[in-house]
PDB file of C-alpha atoms in Angstrom:
ATOM      1  CA  MET A   1     -13.144  19.484  20.240  1.00  0.00           C
ATOM      2  CA  SER A   2     -10.524  19.302  22.993  1.00  0.00           C
ATOM      3  CA  SER A   3      -6.792  19.061  22.280  1.00  0.00           C
ATOM      4  CA  THR A   4      -6.855  15.480  23.581  1.00  0.00           C
ATOM      5  CA  GLU A   5      -9.621  14.515  21.167  1.00  0.00           C
ATOM      6  CA  SER A   6      -7.791  16.056  18.206  1.00  0.00           C
ATOM      7  CA  ALA A   7      -4.315  14.773  19.094  1.00  0.00           C
ATOM      8  CA  PRO A   8      -3.115  11.737  17.125  1.00  0.00           C
ATOM      9  CA  THR A   9      -2.719   8.378  18.776  1.00  0.00           C
ATOM     10  CA  GLU A  10       0.597   6.534  18.808  1.00  0.00           C
ATOM     11  CA  ASN A  11       0.393   2.881  17.845  1.00  0.00           C
ATOM     12  CA  THR A  12       2.838   0.200  16.785  1.00  0.00           C
ATOM     13  CA  VAL A  13       2.921  -2.505  14.112  1.00  0.00           C
ATOM     14  CA  MET A  14       5.317  -5.342  13.308  1.00  0.00           C
ATOM     15  CA  GLY A  15       5.591  -6.327  16.942  1.00  0.00           C
ATOM     16  CA  GLY A  16       6.534  -2.811  17.994  1.00  0.00           C
ATOM     17  CA  ARG A  17       9.275  -2.342  15.397  1.00  0.00           C
ATOM     18  CA  VAL A  18       7.370   0.506  13.717  1.00  0.00           C
ATOM     19  CA  LYS A  19       5.706   3.379  15.608  1.00  0.00           C
ATOM     20  CA  LEU A  20       2.884   5.275  13.941  1.00  0.00           C
ATOM     21  CA  LEU A  21       1.066   8.459  14.817  1.00  0.00           C
ATOM     22  CA  GLN A  22      -2.375   8.395  13.215  1.00  0.00           C
ATOM     23  CA  PRO A  23      -5.623  10.336  13.489  1.00  0.00           C
ATOM     24  CA  ARG A  24      -7.694   9.557  16.531  1.00  0.00           C
ATOM     25  CA  ARG A  25     -10.756   9.673  14.292  1.00  0.00           C
ATOM     26  CA  GLY A  26     -11.095   8.883  10.613  1.00  0.00           C
ATOM     27  CA  TYR A  27      -9.026   6.464   8.555  1.00  0.00           C
ATOM     28  CA  ARG A  28      -6.681   4.265  10.594  1.00  0.00           C
ATOM     29  CA  ILE A  29      -4.255   1.712   9.268  1.00  0.00           C
ATOM     30  CA  ALA A  30      -5.135  -1.962   8.893  1.00  0.00           C
ATOM     31  CA  VAL A  31      -3.046  -5.081   8.355  1.00  0.00           C
ATOM     32  CA  ASP A  32      -3.188  -4.406   4.600  1.00  0.00           C
ATOM     33  CA  ALA A  33      -0.281  -1.970   4.895  1.00  0.00           C
ATOM     34  CA  VAL A  34       1.913  -4.475   6.743  1.00  0.00           C
ATOM     35  CA  LEU A  35       1.092  -7.240   4.258  1.00  0.00           C
ATOM     36  CA  LEU A  36       1.876  -4.997   1.298  1.00  0.00           C
ATOM     37  CA  ALA A  37       5.258  -4.027   2.715  1.00  0.00           C
ATOM     38  CA  ALA A  38       6.064  -7.657   3.556  1.00  0.00           C
ATOM     39  CA  ALA A  39       5.376  -8.705  -0.044  1.00  0.00           C
ATOM     40  CA  ALA A  40       7.817  -6.154  -1.482  1.00  0.00           C
ATOM     41  CA  ASP A  41      10.997  -7.736  -2.825  1.00  0.00           C
ATOM     42  CA  VAL A  42      13.350  -4.777  -2.436  1.00  0.00           C
ATOM     43  CA  LYS A  43      17.110  -4.651  -2.038  1.00  0.00           C
ATOM     44  CA  PRO A  44      19.262  -2.047  -0.261  1.00  0.00           C
ATOM     45  CA  GLY A  45      19.898   0.897  -2.560  1.00  0.00           C
ATOM     46  CA  GLU A  46      16.693   0.477  -4.553  1.00  0.00           C
ATOM     47  CA  SER A  47      13.994   3.141  -4.802  1.00  0.00           C
ATOM     48  CA  VAL A  48      10.340   2.730  -3.841  1.00  0.00           C
ATOM     49  CA  LEU A  49       7.275   4.859  -4.513  1.00  0.00           C
ATOM     50  CA  ASP A  50       4.354   4.456  -2.091  1.00  0.00           C
ATOM     51  CA  LEU A  51       1.211   5.775  -3.784  1.00  0.00           C
ATOM     52  CA  GLY A  52      -1.469   6.745  -1.298  1.00  0.00           C
ATOM     53  CA  ALA A  53       0.954   6.785   1.599  1.00  0.00           C
ATOM     54  CA  GLY A  54      -1.443   7.933   4.322  1.00  0.00           C
ATOM     55  CA  VAL A  55       0.558   8.247   7.544  1.00  0.00           C
ATOM     56  CA  GLY A  56       3.471   6.331   6.001  1.00  0.00           C
ATOM     57  CA  ALA A  57       2.796   2.815   7.290  1.00  0.00           C
ATOM     58  CA  VAL A  58       3.835   0.922   4.149  1.00  0.00           C
ATOM     59  CA  GLY A  59       7.035   2.865   3.664  1.00  0.00           C
ATOM     60  CA  LEU A  60       8.091   2.655   7.300  1.00  0.00           C
ATOM     61  CA  CYS A  61       7.378  -1.079   7.521  1.00  0.00           C
ATOM     62  CA  LEU A  62       9.461  -1.537   4.394  1.00  0.00           C
ATOM     63  CA  ALA A  63      12.237   0.676   5.759  1.00  0.00           C
ATOM     64  CA  ALA A  64      12.332  -1.439   8.927  1.00  0.00           C
ATOM     65  CA  ARG A  65      12.598  -4.635   6.871  1.00  0.00           C
ATOM     66  CA  VAL A  66      15.110  -3.445   4.248  1.00  0.00           C
ATOM     67  CA  PRO A  67      17.836  -1.094   5.485  1.00  0.00           C
ATOM     68  CA  GLY A  68      19.196   1.122   2.747  1.00  0.00           C
ATOM     69  CA  CYS A  69      16.215   1.416   0.410  1.00  0.00           C
ATOM     70  CA  ASP A  70      14.861   4.906  -0.391  1.00  0.00           C
ATOM     71  CA  ILE A  71      11.117   5.490  -0.129  1.00  0.00           C
ATOM     72  CA  THR A  72       8.997   8.358  -1.447  1.00  0.00           C
ATOM     73  CA  GLY A  73       5.361   8.559  -0.415  1.00  0.00           C
ATOM     74  CA  ILE A  74       2.645  10.378  -2.340  1.00  0.00           C
ATOM     75  CA  GLU A  75      -0.375  11.470  -0.323  1.00  0.00           C
ATOM     76  CA  LEU A  76      -3.367  13.634  -1.254  1.00  0.00           C
ATOM     77  CA  GLN A  77      -4.262  14.797   2.258  1.00  0.00           C
ATOM     78  CA  PRO A  78      -1.825  17.298   3.813  1.00  0.00           C
ATOM     79  CA  VAL A  79      -2.756  16.320   7.374  1.00  0.00           C
ATOM     80  CA  LEU A  80      -1.889  12.666   6.742  1.00  0.00           C
ATOM     81  CA  ALA A  81       1.277  13.612   4.864  1.00  0.00           C
ATOM     82  CA  ALA A  82       2.383  15.739   7.831  1.00  0.00           C
ATOM     83  CA  LEU A  83       1.867  12.757  10.132  1.00  0.00           C
ATOM     84  CA  ALA A  84       3.871  10.597   7.723  1.00  0.00           C
ATOM     85  CA  GLU A  85       6.766  13.043   7.979  1.00  0.00           C
ATOM     86  CA  ARG A  86       6.525  12.981  11.766  1.00  0.00           C
ATOM     87  CA  ASN A  87       6.440   9.192  11.689  1.00  0.00           C
ATOM     88  CA  ALA A  88       9.624   9.078   9.630  1.00  0.00           C
ATOM     89  CA  LEU A  89      11.337  11.104  12.359  1.00  0.00           C
ATOM     90  CA  LEU A  90       9.779   8.960  15.077  1.00  0.00           C
ATOM     91  CA  ASN A  91      11.272   5.858  13.465  1.00  0.00           C
ATOM     92  CA  ASP A  92      14.693   7.408  12.728  1.00  0.00           C
ATOM     93  CA  ALA A  93      14.047   7.039   9.006  1.00  0.00           C
ATOM     94  CA  ALA A  94      13.736  10.650   7.844  1.00  0.00           C
ATOM     95  CA  ASP A  95      16.972  10.327   5.870  1.00  0.00           C
ATOM     96  CA  ARG A  96      15.388   7.840   3.472  1.00  0.00           C
ATOM     97  CA  VAL A  97      11.597   8.122   3.828  1.00  0.00           C
ATOM     98  CA  ARG A  98       9.850  11.283   2.661  1.00  0.00           C
ATOM     99  CA  THR A  99       6.270  12.184   1.777  1.00  0.00           C
ATOM    100  CA  VAL A 100       5.060  14.553  -0.946  1.00  0.00           C
ATOM    101  CA  VAL A 101       1.571  16.069  -1.040  1.00  0.00           C
ATOM    102  CA  HIS A 102       0.180  15.490  -4.522  1.00  0.00           C
ATOM    103  CA  ASP A 103      -3.092  14.715  -6.326  1.00  0.00           C
ATOM    104  CA  LEU A 104      -2.732  11.727  -8.660  1.00  0.00           C
ATOM    105  CA  ALA A 105      -5.146  13.353 -11.071  1.00  0.00           C
ATOM    106  CA  GLN A 106      -2.116  15.460 -12.033  1.00  0.00           C
ATOM    107  CA  PRO A 107       1.206  14.198 -13.469  1.00  0.00           C
ATOM    108  CA  LEU A 108       3.800  13.293 -10.884  1.00  0.00           C
ATOM    109  CA  PRO A 109       6.454  15.943 -10.216  1.00  0.00           C
ATOM    110  CA  SER A 110       9.189  15.657 -12.834  1.00  0.00           C
ATOM    111  CA  ASP A 111      11.915  15.145 -10.247  1.00  0.00           C
ATOM    112  CA  LEU A 112      10.377  11.874  -8.996  1.00  0.00           C
ATOM    113  CA  GLY A 113      11.465   8.510 -10.358  1.00  0.00           C
ATOM    114  CA  PRO A 114      11.746   6.306 -12.141  1.00  0.00           C
ATOM    115  CA  PHE A 115      11.454   3.740  -9.352  1.00  0.00           C
ATOM    116  CA  ASP A 116      12.410   0.106  -8.891  1.00  0.00           C
ATOM    117  CA  LEU A 117       9.128  -0.618  -7.089  1.00  0.00           C
ATOM    118  CA  VAL A 118       5.765   1.066  -6.777  1.00  0.00           C
ATOM    119  CA  ALA A 119       3.727  -0.190  -3.810  1.00  0.00           C
ATOM    120  CA  THR A 120       0.157   0.972  -3.431  1.00  0.00           C
ATOM    121  CA  ASN A 121      -2.897   0.513  -1.255  1.00  0.00           C
ATOM    122  CA  PRO A 122      -5.395   2.735  -3.113  1.00  0.00           C
ATOM    123  CA  PRO A 123      -8.959   3.641  -2.171  1.00  0.00           C
ATOM    124  CA  TYR A 124     -10.923   0.433  -2.623  1.00  0.00           C
ATOM    125  CA  LEU A 125     -14.380   1.701  -3.566  1.00  0.00           C
ATOM    126  CA  PRO A 126     -15.537   3.352  -6.803  1.00  0.00           C
ATOM    127  CA  ALA A 127     -17.440   6.559  -6.118  1.00  0.00           C
ATOM    128  CA  ALA A 128     -20.507   5.392  -8.041  1.00  0.00           C
ATOM    129  CA  VAL A 129     -21.286   2.550  -5.612  1.00  0.00           C
ATOM    130  CA  ALA A 130     -19.718   3.736  -2.360  1.00  0.00           C
ATOM    131  CA  ASP A 131     -21.490   4.816   0.789  1.00  0.00           C
ATOM    132  CA  PRO A 132     -18.752   7.139   2.022  1.00  0.00           C
ATOM    133  CA  SER A 133     -17.897   7.715   5.640  1.00  0.00           C
ATOM    134  CA  PRO A 134     -19.208  10.969   7.152  1.00  0.00           C
ATOM    135  CA  ASN A 135     -15.606  11.627   8.160  1.00  0.00           C
ATOM    136  CA  PRO A 136     -14.121  13.500   5.153  1.00  0.00           C
ATOM    137  CA  SER A 137     -10.586  12.190   5.653  1.00  0.00           C
ATOM    138  CA  LYS A 138     -11.736   8.575   5.902  1.00  0.00           C
ATOM    139  CA  ALA A 139     -13.966   9.029   2.862  1.00  0.00           C
ATOM    140  CA  LEU A 140     -11.024  10.285   0.783  1.00  0.00           C
ATOM    141  CA  ALA A 141      -8.878   7.354   1.923  1.00  0.00           C
ATOM    142  CA  THR A 142     -11.460   4.687   1.113  1.00  0.00           C
ATOM    143  CA  VAL A 143     -13.435   6.012  -1.885  1.00  0.00           C
ATOM    144  CA  GLU A 144     -11.994   6.979  -5.278  1.00  0.00           C
ATOM    145  CA  SER A 145     -12.144  10.711  -5.903  1.00  0.00           C
ATOM    146  CA  SER A 146      -9.974  12.711  -8.293  1.00  0.00           C
ATOM    147  CA  ALA A 147      -8.118   9.576  -9.465  1.00  0.00           C
ATOM    148  CA  ASP A 148     -10.052   6.390 -10.210  1.00  0.00           C
ATOM    149  CA  LEU A 149      -8.498   2.924 -10.356  1.00  0.00           C
ATOM    150  CA  ALA A 150      -7.481   3.195 -14.026  1.00  0.00           C
ATOM    151  CA  ARG A 151      -5.770   6.540 -13.400  1.00  0.00           C
ATOM    152  CA  TRP A 152      -4.093   5.171 -10.270  1.00  0.00           C
ATOM    153  CA  LEU A 153      -2.634   2.241 -12.205  1.00  0.00           C
ATOM    154  CA  SER A 154      -1.551   4.493 -15.073  1.00  0.00           C
ATOM    155  CA  VAL A 155       0.407   6.733 -12.685  1.00  0.00           C
ATOM    156  CA  ALA A 156       1.883   3.720 -10.885  1.00  0.00           C
ATOM    157  CA  THR A 157       3.160   1.977 -14.002  1.00  0.00           C
ATOM    158  CA  GLY A 158       4.341   5.255 -15.518  1.00  0.00           C
ATOM    159  CA  ALA A 159       6.586   5.862 -12.491  1.00  0.00           C
ATOM    160  CA  LEU A 160       8.440   2.553 -12.856  1.00  0.00           C
ATOM    161  CA  LYS A 161      11.705   1.671 -14.493  1.00  0.00           C
ATOM    162  CA  SER A 162      11.280  -0.645 -17.474  1.00  0.00           C
ATOM    163  CA  ALA A 163      12.378  -3.603 -15.333  1.00  0.00           C
ATOM    164  CA  GLY A 164      10.495  -2.385 -12.270  1.00  0.00           C
ATOM    165  CA  THR A 165       7.677  -3.991 -10.312  1.00  0.00           C
ATOM    166  CA  LEU A 166       4.213  -2.852  -9.324  1.00  0.00           C
ATOM    167  CA  LEU A 167       2.796  -4.256  -6.092  1.00  0.00           C
ATOM    168  CA  MET A 168      -0.790  -3.593  -5.051  1.00  0.00           C
ATOM    169  CA  ILE A 169      -3.251  -4.747  -2.418  1.00  0.00           C
ATOM    170  CA  HIS A 170      -6.923  -4.341  -3.246  1.00  0.00           C
ATOM    171  CA  ARG A 171     -10.375  -5.854  -2.920  1.00  0.00           C
ATOM    172  CA  SER A 172     -10.672  -9.268  -4.522  1.00  0.00           C
ATOM    173  CA  ASP A 173     -13.931  -8.311  -6.261  1.00  0.00           C
ATOM    174  CA  ARG A 174     -11.985  -5.798  -8.394  1.00  0.00           C
ATOM    175  CA  LEU A 175      -9.260  -8.219  -9.401  1.00  0.00           C
ATOM    176  CA  GLU A 176     -10.399  -8.733 -13.000  1.00  0.00           C
ATOM    177  CA  GLU A 177     -10.632  -4.970 -13.507  1.00  0.00           C
ATOM    178  CA  ILE A 178      -7.098  -4.574 -12.171  1.00  0.00           C
ATOM    179  CA  VAL A 179      -5.650  -7.353 -14.335  1.00  0.00           C
ATOM    180  CA  ALA A 180      -7.363  -6.092 -17.503  1.00  0.00           C
ATOM    181  CA  THR A 181      -6.173  -2.527 -16.905  1.00  0.00           C
ATOM    182  CA  LEU A 182      -2.595  -3.642 -16.294  1.00  0.00           C
ATOM    183  CA  ALA A 183      -2.610  -5.679 -19.504  1.00  0.00           C
ATOM    184  CA  ARG A 184      -3.820  -2.639 -21.491  1.00  0.00           C
ATOM    185  CA  LEU A 185      -1.014  -0.570 -19.980  1.00  0.00           C
ATOM    186  CA  GLY A 186       1.632  -3.098 -21.058  1.00  0.00           C
ATOM    187  CA  TRP A 187       2.194  -4.586 -17.586  1.00  0.00           C
ATOM    188  CA  GLY A 188       0.687  -7.971 -18.296  1.00  0.00           C
ATOM    189  CA  GLU A 189       3.058 -10.234 -16.332  1.00  0.00           C
ATOM    190  CA  VAL A 190       0.690 -10.533 -13.385  1.00  0.00           C
ATOM    191  CA  THR A 191       0.919 -12.700 -10.276  1.00  0.00           C
ATOM    192  CA  VAL A 192      -2.045 -12.912  -7.933  1.00  0.00           C
ATOM    193  CA  LYS A 193      -2.008 -13.951  -4.277  1.00  0.00           C
ATOM    194  CA  ARG A 194      -5.311 -14.217  -2.427  1.00  0.00           C
ATOM    195  CA  LEU A 195      -5.588 -13.577   1.313  1.00  0.00           C
ATOM    196  CA  PRO A 196      -8.508 -15.667   2.612  1.00  0.00           C
ATOM    197  CA  PRO A 197     -10.724 -15.270   4.500  1.00  0.00           C
ATOM    198  CA  ALA A 198     -10.249 -11.521   3.922  1.00  0.00           C
ATOM    199  CA  ALA A 199     -11.707 -10.216   0.658  1.00  0.00           C
ATOM    200  CA  ARG A 200      -8.267  -8.929  -0.312  1.00  0.00           C
ATOM    201  CA  VAL A 201      -5.754  -9.812  -2.983  1.00  0.00           C
ATOM    202  CA  LEU A 202      -2.114  -8.948  -3.623  1.00  0.00           C
ATOM    203  CA  VAL A 203      -1.208  -8.240  -7.242  1.00  0.00           C
ATOM    204  CA  ARG A 204       2.340  -8.066  -8.597  1.00  0.00           C
ATOM    205  CA  ALA A 205       2.889  -6.840 -12.158  1.00  0.00           C
ATOM    206  CA  ARG A 206       5.878  -6.534 -14.445  1.00  0.00           C
ATOM    207  CA  ARG A 207       6.206  -5.255 -17.988  1.00  0.00           C
ATOM    208  CA  ALA A 208       4.866  -7.582 -20.684  1.00  0.00           C
ATOM    209  CA  ASP A 209       2.958  -6.841 -23.884  1.00  0.00           C
ATOM    210  CA  GLU A 210       0.687  -9.866 -23.517  1.00  0.00           C
ATOM    211  CA  LEU A 211      -1.218 -10.983 -20.455  1.00  0.00           C
ATOM    212  CA  ARG A 212       0.497 -13.811 -18.586  1.00  0.00           C
ATOM    213  CA  ARG A 213      -1.333 -14.431 -15.345  1.00  0.00           C
ATOM    214  CA  HIS A 214      -0.075 -16.624 -12.516  1.00  0.00           C
ATOM    215  CA  ASP A 215      -1.853 -17.598  -9.303  1.00  0.00           C
ATOM    216  CA  ALA A 216       0.401 -17.940  -6.269  1.00  0.00           C
ATOM    217  CA  GLU A 217      -0.509 -20.107  -3.304  1.00  0.00           C
ATOM    218  CA  PRO A 218      -2.921 -18.152  -1.075  1.00  0.00           C
ATOM    219  CA  LEU A 219      -1.878 -16.864   2.322  1.00  0.00           C
ATOM    220  CA  VAL A 220      -4.503 -17.918   4.864  1.00  0.00           C
ATOM    221  CA  LEU A 221      -4.672 -15.149   7.446  1.00  0.00           C
ATOM    222  CA  HIS A 222      -6.951 -16.624  10.123  1.00  0.00           C
ATOM    223  CA  HIS A 223      -7.731 -19.981  11.651  1.00  0.00           C
ATOM    224  CA  PRO A 224     -11.386 -21.047  11.283  1.00  0.00           C
ATOM    225  CA  GLU A 225     -11.808 -20.671  15.023  1.00  0.00           C
ATOM    226  CA  GLY A 226     -10.191 -17.207  14.983  1.00  0.00           C
ATOM    227  CA  GLY A 227      -6.707 -15.824  15.468  1.00  0.00           C
ATOM    228  CA  TYR A 228      -3.902 -15.453  12.966  1.00  0.00           C
ATOM    229  CA  THR A 229      -2.269 -18.491  11.411  1.00  0.00           C
ATOM    230  CA  ASP A 230       1.383 -19.073  12.261  1.00  0.00           C
ATOM    231  CA  GLU A 231       2.458 -17.829   8.819  1.00  0.00           C
ATOM    232  CA  ALA A 232       0.394 -14.647   9.129  1.00  0.00           C
ATOM    233  CA  GLU A 233       1.683 -14.091  12.670  1.00  0.00           C
ATOM    234  CA  ALA A 234       5.294 -14.365  11.479  1.00  0.00           C
ATOM    235  CA  ILE A 235       4.646 -11.714   8.816  1.00  0.00           C
ATOM    236  CA  LEU A 236       2.533  -9.307  10.839  1.00  0.00           C
ATOM    237  CA  ARG A 237       4.303  -9.517  14.214  1.00  0.00           C
ATOM    238  CA  HIS A 238       7.830 -10.632  13.462  1.00  0.00           C
ATOM    239  CA  GLY A 239       8.700  -8.934  10.188  1.00  0.00           C
ATOM    240  CA  GLN A 240       9.031 -12.038   8.047  1.00  0.00           C
ATOM    241  CA  PRO A 241       8.703 -11.587   4.255  1.00  0.00           C
ATOM    242  CA  LEU A 242       5.502 -12.633   2.533  1.00  0.00           C
ATOM    243  CA  ALA A 243       6.335 -15.380   0.026  1.00  0.00           C
ATOM    244  CA  PHE A 244       4.941 -14.409  -3.345  1.00  0.00           C
TER     245      PHE A 244
END
């Protein structure tokens, strides 16, 4: 493979406000990361944990939207974590965005947390039913491996302050599994926002012993004839918050 073929590409999101180096081949970011960051209700001075940070897209979009918040990313793959660190420098955010290489099958390092917000865009597919990509990096990013969904949620909720918030984007066909797991973990104050026509859902959870589920008004991403709706365009291109 030539150096050109192996070199990362440089792309932008949020209308050019965030620059991202990412692998030329393998897993590449989608709008899910921008939507997740836009749905995060974070104030300056608060702390955020990005589980499954990849090349740092969620954290850097959030840093661009909310000056003064501190963001720690956790990423399994060292190559992606190294790109996330480079991206923090590229976006002049290295003073408040960092990435740690860690396997969620193991307890988080003791010096991390607790956090005001955990934001996560985990692998969507259970290993038992997935047809993984032949690209090993993409397969790890999209298919559960050492940490399944239940473990992922356990780590996420365990890293939060008692009054903290969990924010997740996932496949809509796993919503009931997510809600049931959160309720078992004691994070049963759950708000759900669907993202039609995409088979995606945003889930926000706060601590509660009993399940109290709320359904927010969906965010329609595309017009029937194609193209983003005005509301989606404002979020994805112009950095507007996602009402939740």
